[in-house]
Amino acid sequence: MLEDHLISAAHLSRDDIEAVLDRAESVDSAGRAGHGSHDGHVLALCFFEPSTRTKMSFESAMKRLGGETIDMGSVESSSVKKGESLADTVRVIEGYADAMVLRHPSEGSAKLASEFVDVPLVNAGDGAGQHPSQTLLDLYTIRENAGLDGITVGIMGDLKYGRTVHSLAHALTNFDVRQHFISPESLRLPRNVRYDLHEAGAQVREHTGLEEVLPELDVLYVTRIQRERFPEEREYRAVAGEYRIDNGTLSDAHPDLTVMHPLPRVDEIAPEVDETARARYFEQAHNGVPVRMALLDILLGGDR
Amino acid sequence: MSDTNEELRVSKIRDGTVIDHVTGGQALNVLAILGIDGEGDETVSIGMNVPSDKLGRKDVVKVEGRELSQSEVDVLSLIAPEATINIIRDFDVVDKNRVERTTSVTGILVCPNHNCITNADEPVRTEFEVFDNGVRCSYCGTIVREGDVAERIDARGVGETAL
Ligand SMILES: [Zn+2]
């Protein structure tokens, strides 16, 4: 699968995942700079909606591999604004590059785009759909800190709209991981995600409070609950407040707990947690570079 | 009463297709799958709630001068799993097949997710994977339960002609 495109974490086997993570680990141990094996390779960055960090992370990865990036620029300044279809846009751009990264506001856009191009395409987020490179860097961070087998992971916050969460939960079904989902009733995992997890053999354990599962967790993955998910400010404040963590909240946790967050955060993790060894969210963000280097290296046919 | 006699209640056709043993009440949805809305020139006859030994009540749809595409048969299998398709040439049944449930259907159905790329102006047909109690969009993953499939038929035939 990985020799083609990367559209969805759900398509990744355990072997695919481990191939990327192992490669990322060797990139990391060799120092992230100067893997100049892709001199002359060009990566096209096609961002139909802004996501500066993801774009910078891919740019950094490609440049550290010795390659170059070209950028479609903003949608406002491109042919897309004149009504060009996505299928046409990617067919033009594929001629300029050896691989492409696509971020697009519609679900399924990456799958559609991949059907029209021959160069490897990486989905960097399709609407509320998939964002598999984020999933890979999450898995990498979990593996580095807690291992990926025989662990218990709690995923907390907005589980309804959070695609990061959906992809991660899918991917974790490839490993011996017990998963707990902690969210307000109104933001629990959607039916199709529960169905998939169930099909993949996972037992979906849902909770409305963190206290009941916290002591069991090796990893706590926190996501942001957004204001716009609630009709009223008051309701939002009441709900969001219950899913905020600080050192007090974490006092019952395992001493080696790994706390993760896809960032940006607002106030769901108190800054005091940053100072503790548990805080791994900045490391997680930094891991985007070696993981994307590994991914691009594999997709561009680097030596295996 | 045998089904053969019942078929006489609806006028015979010379060349075309008789879709028989359609689940009672689904005849209009069958027309929607075929993209027949009365605007075209096909001669169509429908029997609704015809007594049937097999189904209790069944619908029958007869279309003159028309055979079904594989996509149409695939979607038909979702809403009328017992249906039989009879190809008629010169008043004779020359071929008779039961619909078979497939693993995926392309075209005809529309994804209920407005933000799905298949609902944008792209050169693509919809595609749904079929599973035990529904179908699922191959592009965005949205699930349509079996009972709701008929509501997702694109009556304007856009799903079919988009390519
Ligand atoms: Zn869809």
JSON list of C-alpha atoms in Angstrom, two decimals, chain A residues 156-161 182-188 207-211 222-245 267-268:
[
{"chain": "A", "resi": 156, "resn": "MET", "atom": "CA", "xyz": [-10.23, 12.49, 25.63]},
{"chain": "A", "resi": 157, "resn": "GLY", "atom": "CA", "xyz": [-12.09, 15.56, 24.41]},
{"chain": "A", "resi": 158, "resn": "ASP", "atom": "CA", "xyz": [-13.98, 16.08, 21.17]},
{"chain": "A", "resi": 159, "resn": "LEU", "atom": "CA", "xyz": [-14.28, 12.55, 19.85]},
{"chain": "A", "resi": 160, "resn": "LYS", "atom": "CA", "xyz": [-17.11, 13.34, 17.49]},
{"chain": "A", "resi": 161, "resn": "TYR", "atom": "CA", "xyz": [-15.47, 15.80, 15.12]},
{"chain": "A", "resi": 182, "resn": "ILE", "atom": "CA", "xyz": [-13.52, 9.92, 27.37]},
{"chain": "A", "resi": 183, "resn": "SER", "atom": "CA", "xyz": [-15.90, 12.66, 26.23]},
{"chain": "A", "resi": 184, "resn": "PRO", "atom": "CA", "xyz": [-19.13, 14.46, 26.99]},
{"chain": "A", "resi": 185, "resn": "GLU", "atom": "CA", "xyz": [-22.17, 12.53, 25.78]},
{"chain": "A", "resi": 186, "resn": "SER", "atom": "CA", "xyz": [-22.74, 15.02, 22.95]},
{"chain": "A", "resi": 187, "resn": "LEU", "atom": "CA", "xyz": [-19.22, 14.56, 21.58]},
{"chain": "A", "resi": 188, "resn": "ARG", "atom": "CA", "xyz": [-18.82, 10.79, 21.72]},
{"chain": "A", "resi": 207, "resn": "HIS", "atom": "CA", "xyz": [-16.58, 7.14, 29.62]},
{"chain": "A", "resi": 208, "resn": "THR", "atom": "CA", "xyz": [-17.89, 10.57, 30.50]},
{"chain": "A", "resi": 209, "resn": "GLY", "atom": "CA", "xyz": [-15.26, 11.18, 33.19]},
{"chain": "A", "resi": 210, "resn": "LEU", "atom": "CA", "xyz": [-11.49, 10.80, 33.27]},
{"chain": "A", "resi": 211, "resn": "GLU", "atom": "CA", "xyz": [-11.24, 9.83, 36.97]},
{"chain": "A", "resi": 222, "resn": "VAL", "atom": "CA", "xyz": [-6.08, 15.13, 24.95]},
{"chain": "A", "resi": 223, "resn": "THR", "atom": "CA", "xyz": [-7.93, 17.03, 22.22]},
{"chain": "A", "resi": 224, "resn": "ARG", "atom": "CA", "xyz": [-9.58, 20.40, 22.17]},
{"chain": "A", "resi": 225, "resn": "ILE", "atom": "CA", "xyz": [-13.31, 20.86, 22.67]},
{"chain": "A", "resi": 226, "resn": "GLN", "atom": "CA", "xyz": [-14.30, 23.69, 20.39]},
{"chain": "A", "resi": 227, "resn": "ARG", "atom": "CA", "xyz": [-16.61, 26.51, 21.32]},
{"chain": "A", "resi": 228, "resn": "GLU", "atom": "CA", "xyz": [-18.57, 26.23, 18.06]},
{"chain": "A", "resi": 229, "resn": "ARG", "atom": "CA", "xyz": [-19.76, 22.71, 18.90]},
{"chain": "A", "resi": 230, "resn": "PHE", "atom": "CA", "xyz": [-22.12, 24.19, 21.49]},
{"chain": "A", "resi": 231, "resn": "PRO", "atom": "CA", "xyz": [-25.14, 26.40, 20.94]},
{"chain": "A", "resi": 232, "resn": "GLU", "atom": "CA", "xyz": [-24.53, 28.33, 24.14]},
{"chain": "A", "resi": 233, "resn": "GLU", "atom": "CA", "xyz": [-21.41, 29.77, 25.71]},
{"chain": "A", "resi": 234, "resn": "ARG", "atom": "CA", "xyz": [-22.55, 28.69, 29.18]},
{"chain": "A", "resi": 235, "resn": "GLU", "atom": "CA", "xyz": [-22.99, 25.08, 28.14]},
{"chain": "A", "resi": 236, "resn": "TYR", "atom": "CA", "xyz": [-19.59, 25.07, 26.45]},
{"chain": "A", "resi": 237, "resn": "ARG", "atom": "CA", "xyz": [-17.83, 26.45, 29.53]},
{"chain": "A", "resi": 238, "resn": "ALA", "atom": "CA", "xyz": [-19.47, 23.93, 31.80]},
{"chain": "A", "resi": 239, "resn": "VAL", "atom": "CA", "xyz": [-18.61, 20.97, 29.57]},
{"chain": "A", "resi": 240, "resn": "ALA", "atom": "CA", "xyz": [-15.12, 22.02, 28.51]},
{"chain": "A", "resi": 241, "resn": "GLY", "atom": "CA", "xyz": [-14.16, 22.68, 32.13]},
{"chain": "A", "resi": 242, "resn": "GLU", "atom": "CA", "xyz": [-14.68, 19.03, 32.97]},
{"chain": "A", "resi": 243, "resn": "TYR", "atom": "CA", "xyz": [-12.17, 17.89, 30.38]},
{"chain": "A", "resi": 244, "resn": "ARG", "atom": "CA", "xyz": [-9.32, 20.17, 31.33]},
{"chain": "A", "resi": 245, "resn": "ILE", "atom": "CA", "xyz": [-6.26, 18.74, 33.03]},
{"chain": "A", "resi": 267, "resn": "ASP", "atom": "CA", "xyz": [-6.53, 25.74, 27.88]},
{"chain": "A", "resi": 268, "resn": "GLU", "atom": "CA", "xyz": [-7.32, 22.02, 28.00]}
]
